[in-house]
CSV table of C-alpha atoms in Angstrom, one decimal:
chain,number,residue,atom,x,y,z
A,24,MET,CA,69.9,-17.1,5.4
A,25,TYR,CA,68.6,-13.5,5.7
A,26,GLY,CA,71.2,-11.0,4.6
A,27,LEU,CA,72.7,-13.4,2.1
A,28,SER,CA,70.0,-13.3,-0.6
A,29,ASP,CA,71.3,-12.9,-4.1
A,30,LYS,CA,68.1,-11.1,-5.2
A,31,ASN,CA,68.0,-7.3,-5.1
A,32,LYS,CA,64.9,-5.8,-3.5
A,33,PRO,CA,63.8,-2.4,-4.8
A,34,VAL,CA,62.8,0.1,-2.2
A,35,LYS,CA,62.1,3.9,-2.1
A,36,ILE,CA,64.3,5.8,0.3
A,37,ARG,CA,64.4,9.4,1.5
A,38,SER,CA,66.3,11.2,4.2
A,39,TYR,CA,64.9,12.9,7.3
A,40,GLY,CA,63.0,16.1,6.5
A,41,GLU,CA,63.1,15.6,2.7
A,42,ASN,CA,60.2,14.8,0.5
A,43,LYS,CA,62.1,13.6,-2.6
A,44,LYS,CA,62.4,9.8,-2.8
A,45,TYR,CA,65.0,7.7,-4.6
A,46,GLY,CA,64.8,4.2,-5.9
A,47,VAL,CA,67.5,1.9,-4.5
A,48,ALA,CA,67.9,-1.9,-5.0
A,49,ALA,CA,69.8,-3.9,-2.4
A,50,GLN,CA,70.2,-7.5,-1.3
A,51,ASN,CA,70.2,-6.6,2.4
A,52,VAL,CA,70.1,-3.7,4.9
A,53,LYS,CA,73.8,-3.3,5.1
A,54,GLU,CA,74.0,-2.8,1.4
A,55,LEU,CA,71.0,-0.5,1.4
A,56,ILE,CA,72.5,1.7,4.1
A,57,LYS,CA,75.8,1.9,2.3
A,58,LYS,CA,74.1,2.9,-1.0
A,59,GLY,CA,71.7,5.2,0.7
A,60,CYS,CA,74.3,7.1,2.6
A,61,LYS,CA,76.3,7.7,-0.5
A,62,LEU,CA,73.2,8.8,-2.4
A,63,LEU,CA,71.8,11.1,0.3
A,64,LYS,CA,75.2,12.2,1.7
A,65,ILE,CA,74.6,10.9,5.2
A,66,PRO,CA,77.4,9.7,7.5
A,67,LEU,CA,77.7,5.9,7.4
A,68,ALA,CA,78.5,5.5,11.0
A,69,GLY,CA,75.4,4.9,13.1
A,70,ALA,CA,73.0,5.2,10.0
A,71,HIS,CA,69.8,3.1,10.2
A,72,VAL,CA,66.6,2.6,8.3
A,73,CYS,CA,63.0,2.8,9.3
A,74,LEU,CA,59.6,2.4,7.7
A,75,TYR,CA,58.2,5.7,6.5
A,76,SER,CA,54.7,4.8,7.5
A,77,ASP,CA,55.1,4.1,11.2
A,78,GLY,CA,58.8,4.4,12.1
A,79,THR,CA,59.4,0.6,12.6
A,80,GLU,CA,63.2,0.0,12.4
A,81,VAL,CA,64.2,-2.3,9.6
A,82,THR,CA,66.4,-5.2,10.6
A,83,GLU,CA,68.1,-7.7,8.2
A,84,GLU,CA,65.3,-10.2,8.8
A,85,TYR,CA,62.5,-7.7,8.5
A,86,PHE,CA,64.0,-6.3,5.3
A,87,GLN,CA,63.5,-9.6,3.5
A,88,THR,CA,59.8,-9.6,4.2
A,89,LEU,CA,59.1,-6.1,2.9
A,90,PRO,CA,57.1,-5.7,-0.4
A,91,ASP,CA,58.9,-4.2,-3.3
A,92,ASN,CA,59.0,-0.4,-3.4
A,93,THR,CA,58.3,-0.1,0.3
A,94,GLU,CA,59.0,3.5,1.4
A,95,LEU,CA,61.8,3.9,3.9
A,96,VAL,CA,63.6,6.7,5.7
A,97,LEU,CA,67.4,6.7,6.1
A,98,LEU,CA,68.4,8.3,9.4
A,99,SER,CA,71.8,9.3,10.9
A,100,ARG,CA,72.8,8.3,14.4
A,101,PRO,CA,70.9,10.9,16.4
A,102,GLN,CA,67.8,11.0,14.3
A,103,THR,CA,64.5,9.2,15.1
A,104,TRP,CA,61.4,8.7,13.0
A,105,THR,CA,57.9,7.9,14.3
A,106,GLY,CA,56.2,7.7,11.0
A,107,VAL,CA,54.2,10.1,8.7
A,108,VAL,CA,53.4,12.1,11.8
A,109,CYS,CA,56.9,13.5,11.7
A,110,ASP,CA,56.2,15.1,8.3
A,111,ILE,CA,53.0,16.5,9.8
A,112,SER,CA,54.9,17.9,12.8
A,113,GLN,CA,57.3,19.6,10.4
A,114,LEU,CA,54.4,21.2,8.5
A,115,LEU,CA,52.8,22.5,11.7
A,116,SER,CA,56.1,24.1,12.8
A,117,THR,CA,56.3,26.1,9.5
A,118,ASP,CA,54.5,29.2,8.5
A,119,PRO,CA,50.9,28.0,7.9
A,120,ASN,CA,50.4,30.7,5.2
A,121,ALA,CA,53.3,29.6,3.1
A,122,ASP,CA,52.4,28.2,-0.3
A,123,ALA,CA,55.3,25.7,0.1
A,124,VAL,CA,53.7,24.2,3.2
A,125,ILE,CA,50.3,23.8,1.4
A,126,ALA,CA,52.1,22.1,-1.6
A,127,ALA,CA,54.0,19.8,0.8
A,128,ALA,CA,50.8,18.8,2.6
A,129,ARG,CA,49.1,18.1,-0.8
A,130,ARG,CA,52.1,16.0,-1.8
A,131,LEU,CA,51.8,14.0,1.4
A,132,LEU,CA,48.1,13.5,0.8
A,133,ALA,CA,48.7,12.2,-2.8
A,134,GLU,CA,51.3,9.7,-1.6
A,135,GLN,CA,49.5,8.5,1.5
A,136,GLN,CA,47.4,5.2,1.1
A,137,SER,CA,46.0,4.9,4.6
A,138,PRO,CA,42.4,6.2,4.7
A,139,LYS,CA,42.9,7.4,8.3
A,140,TRP,CA,46.0,9.5,7.4
A,141,ARG,CA,44.4,10.7,4.2
A,142,LYS,CA,41.5,12.1,6.3
A,143,ILE,CA,43.9,13.8,8.7
A,144,LEU,CA,45.9,15.3,5.8
A,145,SER,CA,42.8,16.3,3.9
A,146,ASP,CA,41.6,18.2,7.0
A,147,MET,CA,45.0,19.8,7.4
A,148,VAL,CA,45.1,21.0,3.7
A,149,GLN,CA,41.7,22.5,4.1
A,150,ASN,CA,42.8,24.4,7.2
A,151,LEU,CA,46.1,25.5,5.6
A,152,GLU,CA,44.2,26.9,2.7
A,153,ASP,CA,42.5,29.4,5.0
A,154,ARG,CA,41.0,32.4,3.2
A,155,SER,CA,39.1,33.7,6.2
A,156,GLU,CA,41.0,37.0,6.0
A,157,GLN,CA,39.3,37.7,2.7
A,158,GLU,CA,35.9,39.3,3.3
A,159,SER,CA,34.3,40.4,0.0
A,160,ARG,CA,32.9,38.6,-3.0
A,161,GLU,CA,35.6,40.0,-5.2
A,162,GLU,CA,38.4,38.7,-2.9
A,163,ASP,CA,37.1,35.2,-2.6
A,164,GLN,CA,34.7,34.3,-5.4
A,165,ASP,CA,34.8,30.6,-4.7
A,166,TRP,CA,33.4,31.1,-1.2
A,167,PHE,CA,30.3,32.8,-2.7
A,168,ARG,CA,29.5,30.0,-5.2
A,169,GLY,CA,25.8,29.2,-4.6
A,170,VAL,CA,25.2,32.4,-2.6
A,171,GLU,CA,22.8,35.0,-3.9
A,172,ALA,CA,24.4,37.9,-5.6
A,173,ARG,CA,22.9,40.4,-3.2
A,174,PHE,CA,25.4,39.3,-0.6
A,175,LYS,CA,28.7,41.2,-1.1
A,176,THR,CA,30.5,40.2,2.1
A,177,LYS,CA,30.9,37.0,4.1
A,178,SER,CA,29.8,38.6,7.3
A,179,ALA,CA,26.6,39.8,5.6
A,180,TYR,CA,25.7,36.3,4.5
A,181,MET,CA,26.6,34.7,7.8
A,182,LYS,CA,24.4,37.3,9.6
A,183,TYR,CA,21.6,36.4,7.2
A,184,ASN,CA,22.2,32.7,7.9
A,185,CYS,CA,21.6,33.3,11.6
A,186,GLU,CA,18.6,35.5,11.0
A,187,SER,CA,17.0,32.8,8.9
A,188,ARG,CA,17.3,30.3,11.7
A,189,MET,CA,15.6,32.7,14.1
A,190,ARG,CA,12.8,33.4,11.6
A,191,SER,CA,12.2,29.7,11.3
A,192,TYR,CA,11.8,29.5,15.1
A,193,MET,CA,9.3,32.3,15.0
A,194,LYS,CA,7.5,30.4,12.2
A,195,GLU,CA,7.2,27.4,14.4
A,196,VAL,CA,5.5,29.4,17.2
A,197,ASP,CA,3.2,31.0,14.6
A,198,ASN,CA,2.2,27.6,13.2
A,199,ALA,CA,1.5,26.2,16.6
A,200,ALA,CA,-0.9,29.0,17.4
A,201,LYS,CA,-2.8,29.0,14.1
A,202,ALA,CA,-5.6,26.9,15.4
A,203,ALA,CA,-6.3,29.5,18.2
A,204,VAL,CA,-8.8,32.2,17.5
A,205,ARG,CA,-8.4,34.3,20.7
A,206,ALA,CA,-7.0,37.7,20.1
A,207,GLU,CA,-4.6,37.1,23.0
A,208,PHE,CA,-2.6,34.6,20.9
A,209,VAL,CA,-2.4,37.2,18.1
A,210,LYS,CA,-1.1,39.8,20.5
A,211,VAL,CA,1.6,37.5,21.8
A,212,LEU,CA,2.8,36.5,18.3
A,213,GLU,CA,2.9,40.2,17.2
A,214,GLN,CA,4.9,41.2,20.3
A,215,LEU,CA,7.4,38.3,20.0
A,216,ALA,CA,7.8,39.1,16.3
A,217,HIS,CA,8.4,42.8,17.1
A,218,MET,CA,11.0,41.9,19.8
A,219,LEU,CA,12.8,39.6,17.4
A,220,LYS,CA,12.8,42.1,14.6
A,221,SER,CA,14.0,44.9,16.9
A,222,ALA,CA,17.0,42.7,17.8
A,223,GLY,CA,17.9,42.2,14.1
A,224,TYR,CA,16.8,38.6,14.4
A,225,ASN,CA,20.0,38.2,16.5
A,226,GLY,CA,22.0,37.8,13.2
A,227,ARG,CA,25.0,39.2,15.0
A,228,TYR,CA,25.6,35.8,16.6
A,229,PHE,CA,27.3,34.6,13.4
A,230,ASP,CA,28.7,38.0,12.3
A,231,ARG,CA,32.4,38.2,13.0
A,232,THR,CA,32.4,42.0,12.6
A,233,GLU,CA,30.2,42.4,15.6
A,234,LYS,CA,31.5,43.2,19.1
A,235,GLU,CA,32.9,40.2,21.0
A,236,CYS,CA,30.1,40.2,23.5
A,237,HIS,CA,27.5,39.8,20.8
A,238,ARG,CA,29.0,37.2,18.5
A,239,LEU,CA,29.5,33.4,18.9
A,240,CYS,CA,32.8,33.4,16.9
A,241,THR,CA,36.2,34.9,17.2
A,242,GLY,CA,37.2,38.0,15.2
A,243,GLU,CA,38.6,35.6,12.5
A,244,GLY,CA,35.4,33.7,12.3
A,245,TRP,CA,36.1,30.5,14.3
A,246,PHE,CA,33.2,28.9,16.0
A,247,THR,CA,33.6,26.4,18.8
A,248,CYS,CA,31.0,23.7,19.6
A,249,GLN,CA,29.4,24.4,23.0
A,250,GLY,CA,28.6,20.7,23.6
A,251,PRO,CA,25.3,18.8,24.1
A,252,PHE,CA,22.5,20.4,26.0
A,253,ASP,CA,23.3,18.3,29.1
A,254,GLN,CA,27.1,19.0,29.2
A,255,ALA,CA,29.0,22.2,30.1
A,256,ALA,CA,31.3,21.9,27.1
A,257,CYS,CA,32.2,19.9,24.0
A,258,LEU,CA,34.5,17.1,25.0
A,259,SER,CA,35.4,16.5,21.3
A,260,LEU,CA,36.6,20.1,20.9
A,261,HIS,CA,34.7,20.6,17.6
A,262,SER,CA,35.5,23.8,15.8
A,263,ILE,CA,35.0,25.3,12.4
A,264,ASN,CA,35.6,28.5,10.5
A,265,PRO,CA,32.9,28.9,7.9
A,266,TYR,CA,34.6,32.1,6.7
A,267,SER,CA,37.7,30.2,5.5
A,268,SER,CA,36.3,28.3,2.5
A,269,ARG,CA,33.2,27.3,0.6
A,270,ASP,CA,33.4,23.7,2.0
A,271,SER,CA,33.5,25.0,5.6
A,272,ARG,CA,30.6,27.3,4.9
A,273,VAL,CA,28.5,24.4,3.6
A,274,MET,CA,29.6,22.2,6.5
A,275,PHE,CA,28.6,24.9,9.0
A,276,SER,CA,25.0,24.5,7.8
A,277,MET,CA,25.0,21.2,9.7
A,278,TRP,CA,25.8,23.0,13.0
A,279,ASN,CA,22.7,23.7,15.1
A,280,LEU,CA,21.5,26.3,17.5
A,281,ASP,CA,20.0,23.8,19.9
A,282,HIS,CA,17.4,24.8,22.5
A,283,ARG,CA,18.3,23.3,25.9
A,284,ILE,CA,14.7,23.7,26.9
A,285,GLU,CA,13.0,22.5,23.7
A,286,LYS,CA,10.8,24.6,21.5
A,287,LYS,CA,8.2,22.0,20.6
A,288,ARG,CA,8.2,19.9,23.7
A,289,ALA,CA,8.4,22.6,26.3
A,290,ILE,CA,8.4,26.3,25.4
A,291,ILE,CA,5.6,26.5,22.9
A,292,PRO,CA,3.3,24.2,24.9
A,293,ALA,CA,4.0,26.3,28.0
A,294,LEU,CA,3.2,29.5,26.1
A,295,LEU,CA,0.0,28.2,24.7
A,296,GLY,CA,-1.0,26.6,28.1
A,297,ALA,CA,-0.4,29.9,29.9
A,298,LEU,CA,-2.7,31.8,27.5
A,299,GLN,CA,-5.5,29.4,28.1
A,300,ASN,CA,-6.2,30.8,31.6
A,301,HIS,CA,-4.5,34.2,31.5
A,302,PRO,CA,-4.5,37.3,29.4
A,303,SER,CA,-1.4,38.1,27.4
A,304,SER,CA,-0.7,41.1,29.7
A,305,ASP,CA,0.0,38.6,32.5
A,306,LEU,CA,2.7,36.7,30.6
A,307,ASN,CA,6.4,37.4,31.0
A,308,LEU,CA,7.1,37.6,27.2
A,309,ASP,CA,10.7,38.6,27.8
A,310,TYR,CA,11.2,35.2,29.3
A,311,PHE,CA,9.7,33.4,26.4
A,312,TYR,CA,11.6,35.5,24.0
A,313,ARG,CA,14.9,34.7,25.7
A,314,MET,CA,14.1,31.0,25.7
A,315,LEU,CA,13.2,30.9,22.0
A,316,PHE,CA,15.7,33.3,20.4
A,317,THR,CA,18.7,34.0,22.6
A,318,ARG,CA,21.8,32.4,24.0
A,319,ASP,CA,20.1,32.2,27.4
A,320,ASN,CA,18.7,28.9,26.0
A,321,LEU,CA,20.5,28.3,22.7
A,322,LYS,CA,23.8,26.4,22.4
A,323,LEU,CA,25.7,26.2,19.1
A,324,VAL,CA,26.5,22.5,18.5
A,325,GLN,CA,28.2,20.4,15.9
A,326,ILE,CA,25.8,17.8,14.5
A,327,VAL,CA,27.5,15.0,16.4
A,328,CYS,CA,26.8,16.8,19.7
A,329,HIS,CA,23.2,17.5,18.8
A,330,LYS,CA,21.1,15.0,20.8
A,331,LYS,CA,17.8,14.4,19.2
A,332,GLY,CA,16.1,12.7,22.1
A,333,ALA,CA,13.8,14.5,24.6
A,334,HIS,CA,15.7,16.8,26.9
A,335,ASN,CA,13.2,16.5,29.6
A,336,LEU,CA,13.6,20.1,30.7
A,337,LEU,CA,10.6,22.4,31.4
A,338,CYS,CA,10.1,26.1,31.5
A,339,ASP,CA,10.5,27.8,34.9
A,340,ASP,CA,7.1,28.2,36.5
A,341,GLN,CA,8.3,31.2,38.5
A,342,LYS,CA,9.2,33.1,35.3
A,343,ILE,CA,6.2,32.4,33.0
A,344,TYR,CA,4.1,35.2,34.4
A,345,LYS,CA,4.9,38.8,35.3
A,346,GLY,CA,5.4,39.2,39.1
A,347,ASN,CA,4.5,35.5,39.5
A,348,THR,CA,0.9,36.2,38.6
A,349,LYS,CA,0.1,32.5,38.7
A,350,GLN,CA,0.6,32.4,42.5
A,351,LYS,CA,-1.3,35.7,43.0
A,352,ALA,CA,-4.3,34.4,41.1
A,353,GLY,CA,-4.1,31.2,43.0
A,354,GLY,CA,-4.5,29.4,39.7
A,355,LYS,CA,-3.2,25.9,38.9
A,356,ARG,CA,-1.5,25.2,35.6
A,357,ARG,CA,-1.0,21.7,34.3
A,358,ARG,CA,2.7,21.1,33.7
A,359,LEU,CA,3.1,20.3,30.0
A,360,ASN,CA,5.8,18.2,28.4
C-alpha cells in the first residue's frame, strides 16, 4: 500500500521564496512534511508539498511515483505554488538593477531543465543585464566588440547603421538606372542623392539622442516592431533595445526597414516609367524621396513580421507628377508592378 513503503525516497525540498534546496529522504508524504517542517522551520499544521516545476500537489499516492531527487516546495497553510513562474514573479517584483536579482535569475537558469523555461529565463537574464544607460566605448567595451574604432558612442554607431541602410536603398535606385543614358535619369539620381544627404541619410531614426519626433526608439533605446506592411501594429509585441548589450545590437541587424510600397516592384519601376515620357522637371521628386527613404513608407519590423511576398501596392498616380502633370498633358502611363 502507498504510504507504507519501507524504502526511503530521496527528494530535494525548499520553502516558498527560498532558492536553497535540501536533500530529504522519506517513506511517505507525512514523514516528508514532518522532516521538512522541522528543517525549514515551517508550522506543521496545514503544511503541504507541491512539485517545484508546475505546482502539482503531491499526495501519498503520487509521492510513490516520483523519480528520486525530484524538486519539491514545502508550503505553509496559506501559501500556494504555481510552478517556476512563481520564482519569475518574485524576480520581476524586485529591483531589476540589483545584482542579486541577476544572480538569482542565472541560478534558476542553471537549474532549469525544460527548454521552454530555459529560453524564457535566458531572455530574462539578457534583459536584466541591461547596460543601455552606458553610452561610450569606455563604459561598455563589450558592446563595441566588432565595431570599428572610429565609433566612440553607441548612438553614433546606431545612427551610422541607419544611414547605411538608406545608402543601400539609394544604391538600388542607382543600379536600376545604370542602363539609361538620358541626362534626365542622371538629374533625378543627383537630386535624390542630394536630398538624402541633406537629411543626414535619416540616421536619426536609430539615434536615441535625437528629438522624440525624429527617432524610432525611446530615449532609453527601445524599438518596437510596427508590424507587417498590411497590419496597423505588431500583434506579437516584438521589442528590442540594441543599446543594452552586444547580443541585442547584433540581433537588431535582423530587423528591417520595410517598404510598404516596395522599392523594386513598385517605386523604382514607377520612377523609371515616368521618365520615359516626361522630363525630370515634371516629376514630384519629393514624393519619390518620401516613398524610398522616410517613415511615410517605411515600417520598422522584426524579421518574423517581415513578409517577403509581393505587397501588391502601387505608387499614387496623382502624386507622381508635379501639379498632376500627367493629366494636364493628357498622357497615358502604363501601370507597372
